[in-house]
Coordinates of C-alpha atoms in Angstrom, one line a residue:
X166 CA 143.3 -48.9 45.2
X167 CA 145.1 -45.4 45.0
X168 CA 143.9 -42.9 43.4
X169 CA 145.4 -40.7 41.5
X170 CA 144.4 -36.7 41.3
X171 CA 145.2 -33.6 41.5
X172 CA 148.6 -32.7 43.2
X173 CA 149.0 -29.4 44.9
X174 CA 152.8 -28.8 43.4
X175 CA 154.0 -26.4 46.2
X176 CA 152.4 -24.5 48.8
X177 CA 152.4 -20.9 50.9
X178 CA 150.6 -20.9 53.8
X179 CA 150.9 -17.6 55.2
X180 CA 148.3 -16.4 57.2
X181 CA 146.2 -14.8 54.8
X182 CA 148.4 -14.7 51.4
X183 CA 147.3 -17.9 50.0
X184 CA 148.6 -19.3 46.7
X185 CA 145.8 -20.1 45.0
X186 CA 146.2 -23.2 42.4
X187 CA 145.2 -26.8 42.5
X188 CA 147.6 -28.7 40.5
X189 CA 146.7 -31.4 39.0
X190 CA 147.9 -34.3 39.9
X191 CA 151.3 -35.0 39.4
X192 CA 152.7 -37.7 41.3
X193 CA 150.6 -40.9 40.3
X194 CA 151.8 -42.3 43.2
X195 CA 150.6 -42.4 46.6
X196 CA 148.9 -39.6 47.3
X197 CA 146.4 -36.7 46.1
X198 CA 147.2 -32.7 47.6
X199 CA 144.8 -30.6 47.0
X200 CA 144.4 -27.2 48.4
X201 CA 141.3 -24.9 48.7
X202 CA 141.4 -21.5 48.1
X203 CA 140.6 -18.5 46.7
X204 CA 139.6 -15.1 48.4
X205 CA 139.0 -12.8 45.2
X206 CA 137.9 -9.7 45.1
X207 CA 140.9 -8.2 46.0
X208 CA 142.9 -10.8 43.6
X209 CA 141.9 -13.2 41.7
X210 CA 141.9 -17.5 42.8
X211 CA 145.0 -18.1 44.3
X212 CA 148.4 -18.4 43.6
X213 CA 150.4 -21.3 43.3
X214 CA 149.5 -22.2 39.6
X215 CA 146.3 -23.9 38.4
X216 CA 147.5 -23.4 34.9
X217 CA 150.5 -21.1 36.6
X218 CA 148.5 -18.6 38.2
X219 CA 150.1 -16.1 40.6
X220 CA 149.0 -15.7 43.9
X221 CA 146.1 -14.4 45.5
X222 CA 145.8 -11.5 47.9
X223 CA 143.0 -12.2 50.6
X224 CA 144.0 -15.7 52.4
X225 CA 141.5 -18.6 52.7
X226 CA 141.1 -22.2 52.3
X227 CA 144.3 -24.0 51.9
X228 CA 143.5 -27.0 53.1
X229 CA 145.9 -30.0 52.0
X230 CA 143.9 -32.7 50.9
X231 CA 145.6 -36.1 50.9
X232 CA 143.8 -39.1 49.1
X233 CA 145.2 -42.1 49.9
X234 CA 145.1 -45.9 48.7
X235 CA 145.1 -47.3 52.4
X236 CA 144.4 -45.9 56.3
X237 CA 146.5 -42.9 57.2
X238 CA 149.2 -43.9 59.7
X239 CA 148.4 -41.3 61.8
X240 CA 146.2 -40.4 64.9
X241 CA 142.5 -40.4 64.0
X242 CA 140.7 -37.5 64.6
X243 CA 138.0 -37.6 63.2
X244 CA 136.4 -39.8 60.9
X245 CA 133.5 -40.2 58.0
X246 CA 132.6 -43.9 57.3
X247 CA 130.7 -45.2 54.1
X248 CA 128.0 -47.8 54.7
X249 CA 130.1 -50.9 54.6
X250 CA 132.0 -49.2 58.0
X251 CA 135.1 -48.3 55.7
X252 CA 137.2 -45.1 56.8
X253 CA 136.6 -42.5 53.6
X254 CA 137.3 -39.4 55.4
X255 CA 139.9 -38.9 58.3
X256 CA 141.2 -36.2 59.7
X257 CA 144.7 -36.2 61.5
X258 CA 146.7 -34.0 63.3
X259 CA 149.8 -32.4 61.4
X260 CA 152.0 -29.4 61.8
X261 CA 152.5 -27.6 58.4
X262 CA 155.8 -28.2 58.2
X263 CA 154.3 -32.1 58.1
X264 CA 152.2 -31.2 55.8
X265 CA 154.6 -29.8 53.2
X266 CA 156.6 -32.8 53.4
X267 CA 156.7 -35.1 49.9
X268 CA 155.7 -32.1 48.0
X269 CA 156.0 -32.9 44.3
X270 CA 158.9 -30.9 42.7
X271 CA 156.4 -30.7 39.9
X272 CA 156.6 -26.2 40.1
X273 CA 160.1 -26.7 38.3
X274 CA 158.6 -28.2 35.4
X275 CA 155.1 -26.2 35.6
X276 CA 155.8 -23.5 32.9
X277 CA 157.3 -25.7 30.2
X278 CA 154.5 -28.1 30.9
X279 CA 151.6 -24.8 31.0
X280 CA 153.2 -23.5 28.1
X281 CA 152.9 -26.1 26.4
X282 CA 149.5 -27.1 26.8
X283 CA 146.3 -24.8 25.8
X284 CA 143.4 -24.1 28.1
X285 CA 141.9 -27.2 28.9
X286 CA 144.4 -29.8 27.4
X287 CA 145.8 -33.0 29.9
X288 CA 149.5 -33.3 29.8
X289 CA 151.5 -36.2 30.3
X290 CA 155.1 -36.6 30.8
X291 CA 157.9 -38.3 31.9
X292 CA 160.8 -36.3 33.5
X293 CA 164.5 -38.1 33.5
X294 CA 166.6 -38.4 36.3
X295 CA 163.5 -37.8 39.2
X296 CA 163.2 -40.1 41.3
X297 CA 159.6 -42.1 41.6
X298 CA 158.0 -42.6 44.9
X299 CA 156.8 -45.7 46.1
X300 CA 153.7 -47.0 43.7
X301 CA 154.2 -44.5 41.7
X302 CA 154.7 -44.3 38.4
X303 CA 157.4 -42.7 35.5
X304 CA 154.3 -41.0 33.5
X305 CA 152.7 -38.2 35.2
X306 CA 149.9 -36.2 34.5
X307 CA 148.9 -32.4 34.7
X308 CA 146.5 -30.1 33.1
X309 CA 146.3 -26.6 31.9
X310 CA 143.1 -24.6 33.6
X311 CA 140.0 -23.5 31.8
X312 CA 137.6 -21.2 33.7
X313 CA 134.5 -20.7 31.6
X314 CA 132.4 -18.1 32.4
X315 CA 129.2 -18.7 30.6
X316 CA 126.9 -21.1 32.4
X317 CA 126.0 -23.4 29.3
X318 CA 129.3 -23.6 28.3
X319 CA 130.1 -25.2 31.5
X320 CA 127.1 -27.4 31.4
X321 CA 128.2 -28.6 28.3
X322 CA 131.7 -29.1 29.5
X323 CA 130.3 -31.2 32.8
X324 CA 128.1 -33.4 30.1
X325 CA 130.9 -33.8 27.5
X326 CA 133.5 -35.2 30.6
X327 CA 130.8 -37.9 31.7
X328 CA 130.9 -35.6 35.3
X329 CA 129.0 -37.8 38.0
X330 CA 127.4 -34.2 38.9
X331 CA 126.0 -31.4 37.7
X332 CA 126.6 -28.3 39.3
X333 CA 123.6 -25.2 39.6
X334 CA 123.5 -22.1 37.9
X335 CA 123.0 -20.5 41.1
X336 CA 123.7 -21.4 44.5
X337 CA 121.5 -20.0 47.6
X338 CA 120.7 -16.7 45.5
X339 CA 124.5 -16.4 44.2
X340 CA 125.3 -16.7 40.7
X341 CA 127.1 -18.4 38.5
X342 CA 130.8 -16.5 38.0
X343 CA 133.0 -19.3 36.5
X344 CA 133.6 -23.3 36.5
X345 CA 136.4 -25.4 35.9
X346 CA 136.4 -29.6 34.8
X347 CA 139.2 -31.1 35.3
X348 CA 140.4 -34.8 34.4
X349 CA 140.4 -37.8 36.3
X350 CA 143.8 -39.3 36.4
X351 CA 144.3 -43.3 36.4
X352 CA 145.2 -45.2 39.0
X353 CA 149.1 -47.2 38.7
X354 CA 147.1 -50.4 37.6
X355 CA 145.3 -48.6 34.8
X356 CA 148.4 -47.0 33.5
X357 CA 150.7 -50.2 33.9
X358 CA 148.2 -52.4 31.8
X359 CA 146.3 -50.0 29.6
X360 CA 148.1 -50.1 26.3
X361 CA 147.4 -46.4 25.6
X362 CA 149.5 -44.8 28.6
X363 CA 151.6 -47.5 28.3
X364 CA 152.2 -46.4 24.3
X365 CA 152.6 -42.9 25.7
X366 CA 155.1 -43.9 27.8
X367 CA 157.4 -45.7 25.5
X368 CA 157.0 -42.7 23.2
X369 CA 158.5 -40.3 25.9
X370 CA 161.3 -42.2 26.7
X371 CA 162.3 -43.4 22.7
X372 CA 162.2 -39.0 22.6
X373 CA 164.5 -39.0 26.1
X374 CA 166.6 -41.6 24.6
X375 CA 167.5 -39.3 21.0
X376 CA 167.8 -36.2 23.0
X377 CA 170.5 -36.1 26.1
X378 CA 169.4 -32.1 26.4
X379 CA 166.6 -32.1 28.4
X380 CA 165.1 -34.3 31.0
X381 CA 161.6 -33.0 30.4
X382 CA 158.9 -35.1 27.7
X383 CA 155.3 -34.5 27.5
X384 CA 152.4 -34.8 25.1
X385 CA 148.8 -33.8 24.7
X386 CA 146.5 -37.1 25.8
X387 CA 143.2 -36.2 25.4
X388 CA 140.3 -37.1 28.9
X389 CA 136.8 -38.2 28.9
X390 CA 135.7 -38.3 32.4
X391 CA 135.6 -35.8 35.4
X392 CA 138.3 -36.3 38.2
X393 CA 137.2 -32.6 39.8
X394 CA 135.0 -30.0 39.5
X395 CA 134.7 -26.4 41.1
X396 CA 132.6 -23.7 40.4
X397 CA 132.8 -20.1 42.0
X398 CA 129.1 -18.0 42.6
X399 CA 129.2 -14.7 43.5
X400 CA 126.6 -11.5 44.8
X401 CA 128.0 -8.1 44.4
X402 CA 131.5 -8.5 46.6
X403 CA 130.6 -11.9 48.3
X404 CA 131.2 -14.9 46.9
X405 CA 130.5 -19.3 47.3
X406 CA 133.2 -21.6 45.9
X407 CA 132.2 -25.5 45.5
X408 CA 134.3 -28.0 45.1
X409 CA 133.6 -32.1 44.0
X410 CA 136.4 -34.3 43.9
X411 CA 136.2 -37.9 42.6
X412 CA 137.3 -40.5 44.9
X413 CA 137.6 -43.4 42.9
X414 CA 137.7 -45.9 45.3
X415 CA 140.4 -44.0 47.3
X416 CA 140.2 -42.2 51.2
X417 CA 140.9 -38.7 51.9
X418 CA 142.9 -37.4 54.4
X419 CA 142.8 -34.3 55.5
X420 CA 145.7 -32.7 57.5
X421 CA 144.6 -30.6 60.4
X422 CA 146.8 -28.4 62.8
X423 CA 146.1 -28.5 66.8
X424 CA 144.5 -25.0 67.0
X425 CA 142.5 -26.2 64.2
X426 CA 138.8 -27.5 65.1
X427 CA 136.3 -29.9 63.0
X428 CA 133.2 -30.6 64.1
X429 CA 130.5 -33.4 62.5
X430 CA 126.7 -31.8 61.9
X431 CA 123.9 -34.0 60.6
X432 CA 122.8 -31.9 57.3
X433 CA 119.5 -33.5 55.2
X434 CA 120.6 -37.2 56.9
X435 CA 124.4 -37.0 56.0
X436 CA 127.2 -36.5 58.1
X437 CA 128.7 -33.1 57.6
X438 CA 132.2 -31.4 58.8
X439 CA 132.4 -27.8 59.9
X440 CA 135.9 -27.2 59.6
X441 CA 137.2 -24.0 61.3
X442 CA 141.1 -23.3 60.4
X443 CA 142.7 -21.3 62.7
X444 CA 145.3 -18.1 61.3
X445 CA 144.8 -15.5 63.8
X446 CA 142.8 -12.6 62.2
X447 CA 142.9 -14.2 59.0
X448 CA 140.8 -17.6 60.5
X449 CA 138.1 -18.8 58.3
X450 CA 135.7 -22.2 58.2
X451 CA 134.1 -24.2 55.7
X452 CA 132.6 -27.3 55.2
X453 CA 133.3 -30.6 53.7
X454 CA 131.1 -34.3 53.6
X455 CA 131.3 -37.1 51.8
X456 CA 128.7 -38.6 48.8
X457 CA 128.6 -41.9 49.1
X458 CA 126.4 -43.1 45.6
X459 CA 128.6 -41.2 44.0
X460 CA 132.0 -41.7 46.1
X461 CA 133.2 -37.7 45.8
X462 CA 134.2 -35.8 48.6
X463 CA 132.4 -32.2 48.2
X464 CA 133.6 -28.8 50.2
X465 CA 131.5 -25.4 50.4
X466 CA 133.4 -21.8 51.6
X467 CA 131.6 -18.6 51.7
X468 CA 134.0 -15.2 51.6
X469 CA 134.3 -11.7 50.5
X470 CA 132.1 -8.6 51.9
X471 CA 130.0 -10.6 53.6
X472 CA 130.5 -13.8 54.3
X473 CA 127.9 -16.3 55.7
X474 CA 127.4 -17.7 59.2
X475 CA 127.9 -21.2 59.8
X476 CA 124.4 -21.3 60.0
X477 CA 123.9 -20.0 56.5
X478 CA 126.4 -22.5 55.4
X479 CA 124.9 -25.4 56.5
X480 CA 121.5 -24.4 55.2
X481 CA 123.4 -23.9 52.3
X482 CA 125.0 -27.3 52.2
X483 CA 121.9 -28.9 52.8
X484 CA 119.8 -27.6 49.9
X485 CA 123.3 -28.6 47.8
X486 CA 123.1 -32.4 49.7
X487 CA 118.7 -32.4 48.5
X488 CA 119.8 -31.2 44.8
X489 CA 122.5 -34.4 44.6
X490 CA 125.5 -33.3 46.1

């Protein structure tokens, strides 16, 4: 069943000048891009536009995340399995240029759509004239960032969108700095037969039928339930970010150049990836594994002034794994 999530709109992958932003989901359709980020001391969470940030200054994760209905057609590489023997992480070999291929044109519309919506709100829309790809679907969904900075704001935020997780208020003697919630978007079954997208819809298109102006048409829909959830904890100038994304019943594949390397650690009885991304001076790691009660796909990245060892990370990761991630 494909899932449908958060959509990394467009992406700049140079060296260490990462854009930033996760975009929320935008093509319903037949896969989920996400990209990991954020080096911030010297600027703030990356660029490419959350809620239409600008970029950030200190390059880190940007790690295309693809989450797919079906197997990748692509050469294995290396591979998470759930307990049934089913493929739920893979990663492939890809150049970037692969990578940026059947990018959403979703960055033309993000600042009528970000405008539109206040902190927080879900979007949908329906755009004339684009075309739709395969299994996709003509209403799309996007949402406008909210970083709260209190930690019991964000609790109540995590409890409030029925989130399958809880994250900590401090995280291997960081703390808390900010969190973000973010929806979970339906799959093409649920909006095709669900009477309230399917309203939604018909509403958007009865507005694109009366006005020949634009080809943009969107509308606040309010969410319920957690598709994602990060949360950034910081000491002095170093800083964790973590990361949960929701499966729902879909795989994630995760794009990985040659120089690249990804390794699988046993951490607290679950398979763990160390992830090392190679951009010259600018290389970093992190770490990614899969939680399968909860069927979310979690990463962990350490930067700043003093970033930890891997050692430290997995140590890290494991007291995370023991807490319920």
């Amino acid at each position: 069943m494909e899932r449908a999530g958060i959509h990394s709109g467009h992406q700049d992958i140079k060296g260490a000048a990462v854009h930033e932003e996760l975009l929320p989901g935008i093509n319903v359709t037949d896969q989920v891009m996400t990209r990991i980020r954020e080096m911030e001391p010297v600027r703030k969470r990356g660029g490419i536009r959350f809620a239409g940030k600008t970029a950030a200054t200190s390059g880190m994760l940007v790690v295309t995340l693809l989450i797919a209905a079906s197997a990748y057609a692509a050469t294995e590489y290396i591979q998470i399995r759930n307990k049934a023997g089913e493929v739920k992480v893979q990663h492939i070999l890809k150049t970037e240029e692969e990578q940026l291929q059947g990018v959403s044109p979703y960055h033309s519309y993000a600042p009528k759509l970000m405008n539109f919506a206040k902190p927080g709100e879900q979007v949908v829309y329906f755009v004339r004239g684009e075309p739709i790809n395969a299994g996709g679907s003509m209403l799309q969904f996007t949402h406008k960032q909210q970083r709260i900075t209190e930690y019991a704001a964000f609790l109540d935020q995590m409890k409030a969108k029925s989130s399958p997780f809880i994250f900590p208020e401090t995280a291997g003697g960081y703390n808390f700095k900010y969190g973000e919630v973010q929806p979970l978007y339906p799959t093409k079954d649920v909006i095709d037969n669900d009477p309230v997208y399917q309203q939604a819809l018909s509403e958007l298109i009865g507005e694109a039928k009366k006005d020949k102006t634009r080809n943009l048409f969107m509308k606040v829909m309010p969410w319920t339930e957690t598709g994602s959830l990060n949360a950034q904890y910081m000491k002095g100038g170093a800083f964790i970010n973590l990361w949960a994304f929701m499966m729902n019943g879909g795989n994630m594949t995760v794009p990985q150049k040659p120089a690249d390397k990804a390794e699988k650690i046993k951490v607290e009885g679950r398979e763990v990836i160390y992830n090392y991304v190679d951009y010259g001076p600018n290389s970093f790691f992190y770490l990614t594994w899969y939680n399968e009660p909860k069927d979310a796909y979690i990463q962990l990245n350490s930067w700043g002034d003093r970033v930890m060892t891997k050692e430290q990370l997995l140590k890290l990761a494991g007291e995370l794994i023991k807490g319920g991630l």
